[in-house]
Short mmCIF file of C-alpha atoms and ligand atoms in Angstrom, two decimals:
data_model
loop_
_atom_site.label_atom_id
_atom_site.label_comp_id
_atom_site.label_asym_id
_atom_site.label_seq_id
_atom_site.Cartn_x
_atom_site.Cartn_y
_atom_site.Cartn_z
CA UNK A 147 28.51 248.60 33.13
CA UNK A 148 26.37 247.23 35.97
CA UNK A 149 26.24 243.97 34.85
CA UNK A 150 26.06 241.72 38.00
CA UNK A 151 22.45 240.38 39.35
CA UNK A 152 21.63 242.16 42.01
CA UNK A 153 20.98 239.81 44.37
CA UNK A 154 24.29 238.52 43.86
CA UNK A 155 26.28 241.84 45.23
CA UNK A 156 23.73 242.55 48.21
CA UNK A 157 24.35 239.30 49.52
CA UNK A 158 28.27 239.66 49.16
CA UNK A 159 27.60 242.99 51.12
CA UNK A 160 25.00 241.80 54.11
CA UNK A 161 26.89 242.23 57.05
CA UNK A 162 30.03 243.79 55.01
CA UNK A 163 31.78 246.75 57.17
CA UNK A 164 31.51 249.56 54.92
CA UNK A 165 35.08 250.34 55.49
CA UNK A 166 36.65 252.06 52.51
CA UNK A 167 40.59 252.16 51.49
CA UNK A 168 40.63 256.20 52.38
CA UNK A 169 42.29 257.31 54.89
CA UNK A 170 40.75 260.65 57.52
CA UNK A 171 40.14 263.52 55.45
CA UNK A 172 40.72 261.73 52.44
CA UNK A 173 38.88 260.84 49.21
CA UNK A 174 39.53 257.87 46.61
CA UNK A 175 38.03 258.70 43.68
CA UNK A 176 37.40 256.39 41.06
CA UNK A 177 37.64 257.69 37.43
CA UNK A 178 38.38 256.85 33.87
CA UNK A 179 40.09 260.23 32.73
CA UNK A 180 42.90 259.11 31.44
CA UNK A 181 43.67 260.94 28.23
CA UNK A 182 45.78 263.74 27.81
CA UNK A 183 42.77 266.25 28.16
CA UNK A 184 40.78 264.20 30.76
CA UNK A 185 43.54 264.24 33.00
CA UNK A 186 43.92 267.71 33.14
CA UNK A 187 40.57 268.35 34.00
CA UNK A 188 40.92 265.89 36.94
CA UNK A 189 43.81 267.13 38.46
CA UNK A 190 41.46 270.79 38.57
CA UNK A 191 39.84 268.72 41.64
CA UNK A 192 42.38 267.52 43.25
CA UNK A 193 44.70 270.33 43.85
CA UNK A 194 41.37 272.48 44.97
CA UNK A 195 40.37 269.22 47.04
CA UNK A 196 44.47 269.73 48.33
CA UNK A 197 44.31 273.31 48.99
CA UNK A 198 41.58 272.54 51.12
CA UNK A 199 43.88 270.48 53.06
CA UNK A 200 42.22 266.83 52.19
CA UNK A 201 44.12 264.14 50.73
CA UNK A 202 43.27 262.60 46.86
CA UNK A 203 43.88 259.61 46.58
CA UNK A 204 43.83 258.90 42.93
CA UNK A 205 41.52 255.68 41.45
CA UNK A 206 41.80 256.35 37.59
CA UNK A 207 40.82 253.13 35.22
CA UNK A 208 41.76 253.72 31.73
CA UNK A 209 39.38 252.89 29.30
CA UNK A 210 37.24 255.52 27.24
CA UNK A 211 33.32 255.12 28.06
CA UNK A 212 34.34 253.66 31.26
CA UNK A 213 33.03 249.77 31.33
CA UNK A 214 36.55 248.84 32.61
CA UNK A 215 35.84 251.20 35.26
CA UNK A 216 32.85 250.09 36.12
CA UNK A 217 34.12 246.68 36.40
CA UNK A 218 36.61 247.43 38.58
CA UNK A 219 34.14 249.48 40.48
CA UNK A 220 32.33 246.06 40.77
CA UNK A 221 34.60 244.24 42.39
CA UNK A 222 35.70 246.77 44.94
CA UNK A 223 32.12 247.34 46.10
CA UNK A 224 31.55 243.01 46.48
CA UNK A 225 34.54 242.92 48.53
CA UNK A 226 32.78 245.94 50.79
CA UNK A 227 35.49 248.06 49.85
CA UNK A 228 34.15 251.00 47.90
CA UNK A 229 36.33 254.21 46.81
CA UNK A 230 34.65 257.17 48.51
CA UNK A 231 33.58 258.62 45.15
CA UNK A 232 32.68 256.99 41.74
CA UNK A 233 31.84 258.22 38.32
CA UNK A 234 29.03 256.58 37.87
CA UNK A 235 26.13 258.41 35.62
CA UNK A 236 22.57 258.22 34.51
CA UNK A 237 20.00 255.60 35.49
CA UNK A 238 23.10 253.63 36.90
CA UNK A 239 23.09 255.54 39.59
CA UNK A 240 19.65 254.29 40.64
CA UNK A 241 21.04 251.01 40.39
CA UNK A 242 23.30 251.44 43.06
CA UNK A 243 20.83 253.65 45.40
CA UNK A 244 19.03 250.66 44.84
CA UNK A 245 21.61 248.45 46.33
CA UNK A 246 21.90 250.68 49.35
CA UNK A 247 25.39 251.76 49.11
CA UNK A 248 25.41 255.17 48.27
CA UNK A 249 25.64 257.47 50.98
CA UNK A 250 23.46 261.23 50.85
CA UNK A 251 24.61 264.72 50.20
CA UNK A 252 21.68 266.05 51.51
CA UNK A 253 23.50 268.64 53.81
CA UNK A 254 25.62 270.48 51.51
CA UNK A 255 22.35 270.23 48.89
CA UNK A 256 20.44 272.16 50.71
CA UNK A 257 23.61 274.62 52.11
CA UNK A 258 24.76 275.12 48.70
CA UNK A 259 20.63 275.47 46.99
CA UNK A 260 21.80 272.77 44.56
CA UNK A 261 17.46 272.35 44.07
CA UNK A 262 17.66 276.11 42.30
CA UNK A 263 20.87 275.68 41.11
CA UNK A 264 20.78 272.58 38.80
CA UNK A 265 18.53 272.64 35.89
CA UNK A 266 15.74 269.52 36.36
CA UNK A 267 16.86 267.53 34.13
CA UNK A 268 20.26 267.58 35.70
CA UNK A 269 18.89 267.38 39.25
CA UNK A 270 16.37 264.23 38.92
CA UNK A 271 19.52 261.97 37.92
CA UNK A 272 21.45 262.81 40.81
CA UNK A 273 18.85 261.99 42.97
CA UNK A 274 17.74 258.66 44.60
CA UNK A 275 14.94 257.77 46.25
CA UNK A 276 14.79 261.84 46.39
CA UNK A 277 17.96 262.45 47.89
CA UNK A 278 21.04 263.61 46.34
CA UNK A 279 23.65 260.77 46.55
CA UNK A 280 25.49 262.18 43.33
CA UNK A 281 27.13 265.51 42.02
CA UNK A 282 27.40 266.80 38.58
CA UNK A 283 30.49 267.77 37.30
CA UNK A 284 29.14 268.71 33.64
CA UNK A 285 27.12 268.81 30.19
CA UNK A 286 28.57 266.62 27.84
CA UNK A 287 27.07 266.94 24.51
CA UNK A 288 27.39 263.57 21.97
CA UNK A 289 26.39 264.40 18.68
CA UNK A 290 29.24 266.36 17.54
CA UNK A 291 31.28 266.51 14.06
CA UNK A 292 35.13 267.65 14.49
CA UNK A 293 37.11 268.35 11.68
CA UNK A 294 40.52 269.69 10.36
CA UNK A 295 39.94 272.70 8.21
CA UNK A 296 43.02 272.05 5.89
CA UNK A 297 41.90 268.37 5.30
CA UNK A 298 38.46 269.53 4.47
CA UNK A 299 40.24 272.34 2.12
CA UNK A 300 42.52 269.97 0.92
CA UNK A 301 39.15 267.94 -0.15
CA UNK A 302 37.66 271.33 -1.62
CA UNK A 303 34.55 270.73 1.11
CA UNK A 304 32.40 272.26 3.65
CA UNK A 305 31.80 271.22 6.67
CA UNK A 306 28.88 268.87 6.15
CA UNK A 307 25.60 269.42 7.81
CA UNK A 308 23.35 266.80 6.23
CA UNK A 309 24.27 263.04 6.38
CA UNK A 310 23.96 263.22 2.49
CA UNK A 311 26.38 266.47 2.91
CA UNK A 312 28.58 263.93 5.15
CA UNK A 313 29.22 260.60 2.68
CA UNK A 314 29.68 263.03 -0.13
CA UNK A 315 32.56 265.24 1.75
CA UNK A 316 33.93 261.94 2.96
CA UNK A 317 34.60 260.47 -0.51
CA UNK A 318 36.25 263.78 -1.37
CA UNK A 319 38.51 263.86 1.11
CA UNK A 320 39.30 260.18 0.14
CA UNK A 321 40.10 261.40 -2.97
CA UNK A 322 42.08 264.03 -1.77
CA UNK A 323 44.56 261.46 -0.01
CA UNK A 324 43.35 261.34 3.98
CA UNK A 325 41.57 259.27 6.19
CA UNK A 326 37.77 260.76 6.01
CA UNK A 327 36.60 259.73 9.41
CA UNK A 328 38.63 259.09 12.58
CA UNK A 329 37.42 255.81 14.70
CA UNK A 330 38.20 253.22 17.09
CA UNK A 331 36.38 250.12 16.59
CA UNK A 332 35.41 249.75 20.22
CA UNK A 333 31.86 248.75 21.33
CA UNK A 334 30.65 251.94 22.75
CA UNK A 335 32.63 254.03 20.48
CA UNK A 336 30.70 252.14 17.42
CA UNK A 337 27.57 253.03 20.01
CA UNK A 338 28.96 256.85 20.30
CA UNK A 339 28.80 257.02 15.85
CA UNK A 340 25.37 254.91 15.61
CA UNK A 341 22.88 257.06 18.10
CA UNK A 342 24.20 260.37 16.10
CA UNK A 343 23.62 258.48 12.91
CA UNK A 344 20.29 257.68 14.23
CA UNK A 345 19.29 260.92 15.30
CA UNK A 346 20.98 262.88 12.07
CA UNK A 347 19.14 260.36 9.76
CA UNK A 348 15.13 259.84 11.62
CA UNK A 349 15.43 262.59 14.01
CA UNK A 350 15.23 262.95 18.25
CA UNK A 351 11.55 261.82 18.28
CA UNK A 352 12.28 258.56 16.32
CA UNK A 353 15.40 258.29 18.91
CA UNK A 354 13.54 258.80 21.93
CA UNK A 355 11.34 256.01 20.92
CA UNK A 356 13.83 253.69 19.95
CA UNK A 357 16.78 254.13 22.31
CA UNK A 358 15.27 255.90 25.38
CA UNK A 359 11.48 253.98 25.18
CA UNK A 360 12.41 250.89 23.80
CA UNK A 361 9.53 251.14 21.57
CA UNK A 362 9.83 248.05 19.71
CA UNK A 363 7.93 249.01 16.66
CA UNK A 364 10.77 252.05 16.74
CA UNK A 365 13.82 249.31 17.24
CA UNK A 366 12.27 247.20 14.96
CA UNK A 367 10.99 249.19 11.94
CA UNK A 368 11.81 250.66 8.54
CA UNK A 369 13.10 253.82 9.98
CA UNK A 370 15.46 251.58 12.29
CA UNK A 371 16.80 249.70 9.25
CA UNK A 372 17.65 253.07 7.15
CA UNK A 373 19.46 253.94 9.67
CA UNK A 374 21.36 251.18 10.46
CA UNK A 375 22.09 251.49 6.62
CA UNK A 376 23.00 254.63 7.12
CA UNK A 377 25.76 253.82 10.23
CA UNK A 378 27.18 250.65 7.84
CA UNK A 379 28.40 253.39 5.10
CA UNK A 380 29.99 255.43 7.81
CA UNK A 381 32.29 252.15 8.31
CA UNK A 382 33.31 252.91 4.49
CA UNK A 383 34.62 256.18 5.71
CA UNK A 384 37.07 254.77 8.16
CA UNK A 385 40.57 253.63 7.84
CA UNK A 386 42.00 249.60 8.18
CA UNK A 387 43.93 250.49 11.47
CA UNK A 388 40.77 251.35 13.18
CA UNK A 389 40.17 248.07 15.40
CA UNK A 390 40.93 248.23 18.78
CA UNK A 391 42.19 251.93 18.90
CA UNK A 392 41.50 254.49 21.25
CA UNK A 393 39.36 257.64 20.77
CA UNK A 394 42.03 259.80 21.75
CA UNK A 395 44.16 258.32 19.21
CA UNK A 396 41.34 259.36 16.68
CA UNK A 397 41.42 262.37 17.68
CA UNK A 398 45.31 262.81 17.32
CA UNK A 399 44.60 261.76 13.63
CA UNK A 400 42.40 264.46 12.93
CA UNK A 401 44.77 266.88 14.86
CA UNK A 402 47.74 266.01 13.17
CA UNK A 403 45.63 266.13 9.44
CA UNK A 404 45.89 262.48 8.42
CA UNK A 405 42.06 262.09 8.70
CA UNK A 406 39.49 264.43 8.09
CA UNK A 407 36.71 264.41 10.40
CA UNK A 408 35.41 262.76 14.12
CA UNK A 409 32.26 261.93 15.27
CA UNK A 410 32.65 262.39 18.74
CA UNK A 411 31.39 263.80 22.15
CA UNK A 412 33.06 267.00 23.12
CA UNK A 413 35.78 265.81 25.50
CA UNK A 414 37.27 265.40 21.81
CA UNK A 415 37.91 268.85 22.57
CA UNK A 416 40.10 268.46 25.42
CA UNK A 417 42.52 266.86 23.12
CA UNK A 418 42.39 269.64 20.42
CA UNK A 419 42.94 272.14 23.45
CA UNK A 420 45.40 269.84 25.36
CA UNK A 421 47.54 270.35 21.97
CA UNK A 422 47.32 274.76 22.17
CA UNK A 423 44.60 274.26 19.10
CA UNK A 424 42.15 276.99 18.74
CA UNK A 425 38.24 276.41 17.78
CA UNK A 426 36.86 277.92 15.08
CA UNK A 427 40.78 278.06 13.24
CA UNK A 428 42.88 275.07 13.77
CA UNK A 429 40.18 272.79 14.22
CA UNK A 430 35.80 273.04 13.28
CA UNK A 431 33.27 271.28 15.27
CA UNK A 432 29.48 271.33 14.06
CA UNK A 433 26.23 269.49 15.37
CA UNK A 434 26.58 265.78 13.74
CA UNK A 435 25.75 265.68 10.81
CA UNK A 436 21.56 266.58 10.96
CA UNK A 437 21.46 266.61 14.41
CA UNK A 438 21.28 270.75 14.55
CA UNK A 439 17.92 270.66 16.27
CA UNK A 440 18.96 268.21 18.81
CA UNK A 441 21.45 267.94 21.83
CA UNK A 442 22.52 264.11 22.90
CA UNK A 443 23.55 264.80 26.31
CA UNK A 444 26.16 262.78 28.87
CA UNK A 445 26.49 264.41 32.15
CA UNK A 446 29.27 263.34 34.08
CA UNK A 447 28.83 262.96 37.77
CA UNK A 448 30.40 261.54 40.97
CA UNK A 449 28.41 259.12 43.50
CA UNK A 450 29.06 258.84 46.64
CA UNK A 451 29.40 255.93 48.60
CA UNK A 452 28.45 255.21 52.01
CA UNK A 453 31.29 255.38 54.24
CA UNK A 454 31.16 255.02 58.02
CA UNK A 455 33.89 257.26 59.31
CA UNK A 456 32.58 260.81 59.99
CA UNK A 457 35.70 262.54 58.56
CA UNK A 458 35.51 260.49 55.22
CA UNK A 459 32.04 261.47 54.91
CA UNK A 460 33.36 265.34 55.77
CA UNK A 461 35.17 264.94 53.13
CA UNK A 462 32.65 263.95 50.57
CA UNK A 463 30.51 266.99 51.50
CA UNK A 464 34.02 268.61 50.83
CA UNK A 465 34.42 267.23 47.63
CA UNK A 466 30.80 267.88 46.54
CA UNK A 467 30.77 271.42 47.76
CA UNK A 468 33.83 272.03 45.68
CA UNK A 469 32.51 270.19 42.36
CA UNK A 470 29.56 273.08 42.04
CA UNK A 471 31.71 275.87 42.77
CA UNK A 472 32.52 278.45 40.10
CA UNK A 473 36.23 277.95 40.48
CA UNK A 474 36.20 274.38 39.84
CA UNK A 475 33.33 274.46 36.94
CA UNK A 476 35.26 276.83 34.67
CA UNK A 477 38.75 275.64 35.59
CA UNK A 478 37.18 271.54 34.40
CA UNK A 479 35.23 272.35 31.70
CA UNK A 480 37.50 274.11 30.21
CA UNK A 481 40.17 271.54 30.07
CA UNK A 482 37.55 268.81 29.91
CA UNK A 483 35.35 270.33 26.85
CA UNK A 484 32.25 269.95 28.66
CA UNK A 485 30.00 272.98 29.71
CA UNK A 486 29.40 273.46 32.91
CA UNK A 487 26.58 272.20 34.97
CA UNK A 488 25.19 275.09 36.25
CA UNK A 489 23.73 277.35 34.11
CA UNK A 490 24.17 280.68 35.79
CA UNK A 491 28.17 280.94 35.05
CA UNK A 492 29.52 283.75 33.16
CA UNK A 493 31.16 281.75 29.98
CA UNK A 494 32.88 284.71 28.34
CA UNK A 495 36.20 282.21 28.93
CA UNK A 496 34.64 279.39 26.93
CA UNK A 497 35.75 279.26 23.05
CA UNK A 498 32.73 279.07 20.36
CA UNK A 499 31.86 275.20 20.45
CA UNK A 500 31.43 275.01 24.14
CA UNK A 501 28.94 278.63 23.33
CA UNK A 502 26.95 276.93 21.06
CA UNK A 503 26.39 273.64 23.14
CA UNK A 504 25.31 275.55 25.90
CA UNK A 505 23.00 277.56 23.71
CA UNK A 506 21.43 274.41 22.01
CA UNK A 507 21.22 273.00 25.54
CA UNK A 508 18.96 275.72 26.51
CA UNK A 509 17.20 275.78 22.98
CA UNK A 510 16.43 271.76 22.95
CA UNK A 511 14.94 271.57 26.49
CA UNK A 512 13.01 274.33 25.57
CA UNK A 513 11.55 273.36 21.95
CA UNK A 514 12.34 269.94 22.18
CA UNK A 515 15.54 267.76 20.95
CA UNK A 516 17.31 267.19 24.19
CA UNK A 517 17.78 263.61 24.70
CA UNK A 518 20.01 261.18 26.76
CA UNK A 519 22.74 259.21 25.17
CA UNK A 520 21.92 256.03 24.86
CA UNK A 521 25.98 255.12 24.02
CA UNK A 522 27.12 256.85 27.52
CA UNK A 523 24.84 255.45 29.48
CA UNK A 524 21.96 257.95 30.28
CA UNK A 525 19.39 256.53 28.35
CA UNK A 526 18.78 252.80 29.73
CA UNK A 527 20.04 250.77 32.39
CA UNK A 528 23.28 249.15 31.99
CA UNK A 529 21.76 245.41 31.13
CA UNK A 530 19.94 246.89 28.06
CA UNK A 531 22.73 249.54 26.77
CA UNK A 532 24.99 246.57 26.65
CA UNK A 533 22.94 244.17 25.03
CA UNK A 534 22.36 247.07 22.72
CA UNK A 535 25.97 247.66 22.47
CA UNK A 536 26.76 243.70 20.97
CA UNK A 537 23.90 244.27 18.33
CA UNK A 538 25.40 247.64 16.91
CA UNK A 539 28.88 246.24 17.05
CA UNK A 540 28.20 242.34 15.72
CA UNK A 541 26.16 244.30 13.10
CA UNK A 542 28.94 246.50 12.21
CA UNK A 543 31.78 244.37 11.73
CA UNK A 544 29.60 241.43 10.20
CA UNK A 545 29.58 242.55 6.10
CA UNK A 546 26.71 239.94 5.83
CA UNK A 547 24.43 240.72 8.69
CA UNK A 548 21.37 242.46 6.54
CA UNK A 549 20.07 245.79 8.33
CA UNK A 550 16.37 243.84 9.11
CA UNK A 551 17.79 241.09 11.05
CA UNK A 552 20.13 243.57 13.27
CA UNK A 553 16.62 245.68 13.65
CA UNK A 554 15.14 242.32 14.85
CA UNK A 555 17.96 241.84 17.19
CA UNK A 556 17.98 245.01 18.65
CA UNK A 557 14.30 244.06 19.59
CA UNK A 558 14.78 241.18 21.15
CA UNK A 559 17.83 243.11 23.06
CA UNK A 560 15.95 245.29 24.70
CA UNK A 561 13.46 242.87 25.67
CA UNK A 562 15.68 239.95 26.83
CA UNK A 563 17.21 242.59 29.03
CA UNK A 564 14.38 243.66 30.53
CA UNK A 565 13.53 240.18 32.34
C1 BGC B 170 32.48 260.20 29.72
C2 BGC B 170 33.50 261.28 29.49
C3 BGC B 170 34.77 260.66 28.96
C4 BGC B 170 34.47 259.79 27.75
C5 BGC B 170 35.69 259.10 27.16
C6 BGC B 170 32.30 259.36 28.47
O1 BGC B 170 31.39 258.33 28.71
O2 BGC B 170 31.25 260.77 30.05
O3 BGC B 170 33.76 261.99 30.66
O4 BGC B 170 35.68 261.66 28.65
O5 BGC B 170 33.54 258.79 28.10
O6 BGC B 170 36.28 258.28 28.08
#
């Protein structure tokens, strides 16, 4: 997260060389795919970025939902030493535009038609100050339910599709001996299980409101308490060894059939393909829990910085050429289990869940229920999503906090950060 003042970093960078650690036609790319699955999908890029004959010099900073990245990121840009290329996503990505490091793709924009390629919604966020200064790699959607089917047999259940559906299936397969619900009690994966709670519970216009507008009446009102309510009993459906653990460690659980079910965003499914698993039969996924009319979407993309060598800055154009190609979209999203970005891409190699997010994609910007994630940072600047981020989290691991005082604080959260 983009937690430094401003000022702070543009007056560590006046008169900085904006020399980066790359060598001629090479990239560093900073990253925080890590995981079994992630990492496959990131080595797609650099052995195309290799056959191409540039060099890939690897930046990866472990740490799912990427604020150790971004801290790392941080400190590399205040020293005037920025990789080439960042993951950096959402309204973050005005925040560094707005610093003036991020260099344009403008040229291989308008080569490649990226302006009819990209659906709007995907375009506006890689733009600043309208230029393109980012790429998109691909459509994450959030609000997902994974689940082993021979834990949720085991449990004599369905997969659930209301959150009533959900708590009752999740005491069964108590009952019947396994972990109900995967998690790791980290702050933004506490975030990832809260917004789909949220939005299965009071629905995307009540979300929108709340975590994309701010709203305060929204943060701070009865619908806001029942479903903060509702995220506390999820906590009841979660094992003791859950502090501190990865997601990709959740997701092994419900792999190997110790627990039942994982909210999660779909690069849940790199894992479950990373391990030869086939959707639909060795493991389900399903909209979260009420969220069938909506799509919480996280689209990964790569920033550019500015760079003042000319072959460096070849190379970006390289790299962000490549990123939009067919080749590289399938080859990614299929290890990553993203969709791709652009829409016009023959999917007949995707399995069924990566069908159906692309078809709710297209369903929710059309009738409505496509919203940003507020837990993976598309929804509000970094200042707010992490002040956000200590309210759901204090709230969640405090058994005394009542629901109307974390509703209060979630107010005053997304006002303090806005000053
Ligand atoms: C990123 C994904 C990544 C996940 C877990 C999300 O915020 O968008 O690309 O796989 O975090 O690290």
């Amino acid at each position: 997260m983009l937690t430094f003042k401003k000022t702070t970093l543009a007056l560590a960078l006046a008169g900085a060389t904006l020399a980066t650690a790359a060598h001629a036609n090479e990239v560093e790319v900073l990253h925080w795919w890590t995981s079994g699955g992630e990492a496959r999908a990131a080595n797609v890029l650099k052995e195309l970025m290799e056959a191409e004959g540039y060099g890939w010099q690897d930046f990866a900073v472990a740490g799912g939902g990427g604020e150790t990245a971004m801290t790392v990121l941080k400190s590399r840009a205040m020293s005037g030493n920025p990789p080439s290329a960042a993951q950096i996503k959402g309204p973050e990505i005005q925040e560094w535009g707005e610093l003036g490091l991020l260099g344009d793709l403008n040229e291989v924009a308008d080569a490649e038609s990226w302006d009819e390629l990209l659906p709007e919604v995907v375009a506006d966020i890689m733009r600043y100050d309208d230029q393109y200064v980012a790429v998109p790699v691909n459509v994450h959607r959030v609000n997902w339910l994974w689940a082993n089917p021979a834990v949720l047999e085991a449990a004599g259940v369905e997969m659930p599709t209301t959150l009533d559906e959900f708590f009752a299936a999740g005491e069964a397969i108590r009952e019947a001996g396994y972990v109900p619900l995967a998690h790791g009690g980290q702050a933004w994966q506490d975030a990832t299980v809260f917004e789909s709670v949220v939005l299965g519970g009071q629905g995307s216009e009540f979300y929108q409101q709340a975590l994309v507008e701010l709203d305060p009446e929204a943060l701070g009102g009865e619908q806001m308490v029942a479903a903060l309510e509702d995220f506390k009993r999820t906590r009841e459906l979660m094992d003791e060894g859950m502090s501190g653990r990865d997601w990709n460690i959740a997701t092994a659980m419900v792999i190997e059939g110790t627990a039942g079910m994982q909210l999660m965003g779909d690069w849940a499914k790199g894992e479950f393909t990373a391990a030869g698993l086939t959707a639909g039969e060795d493991y389900l996924c399903a909209a979260a829990p009420g969220t069938e009319d909506a799509f919480t979407f996280n689209i990964d993309s790569l920033a550019m910085f500015r760079v003042a060598s000319d072959n460096e800055r070849e190379a970006q154009q390289v790299l962000a050429r490549l990123v939009l190609e067919p080749t590289f979209q399938e080859a990614f999203n299929l290890a990553k289990g993203s969709i791709p970005a652009r829409p016009d891409l023959d999917m007949s190699e995707f399995d069924s869940c990566a069908q159906q997010s692309l078809a709710d994609f297209q369903r929710t910007a059309e009738e409505g229920g496509l919203v940003p994630s507020m837990a993976h940072g598309m929804a509000v600047r970094a200042d707010v999503q992490g002040a956000i981020f200590d309210v759901v989290t204090n709230y969640f691991n405090d058994a005394n906090m009542p629901a109307e005082e974390a509703a209060q604080r979630m107010v005053r959260a997304a006002q303090a950060a806005a000053f």
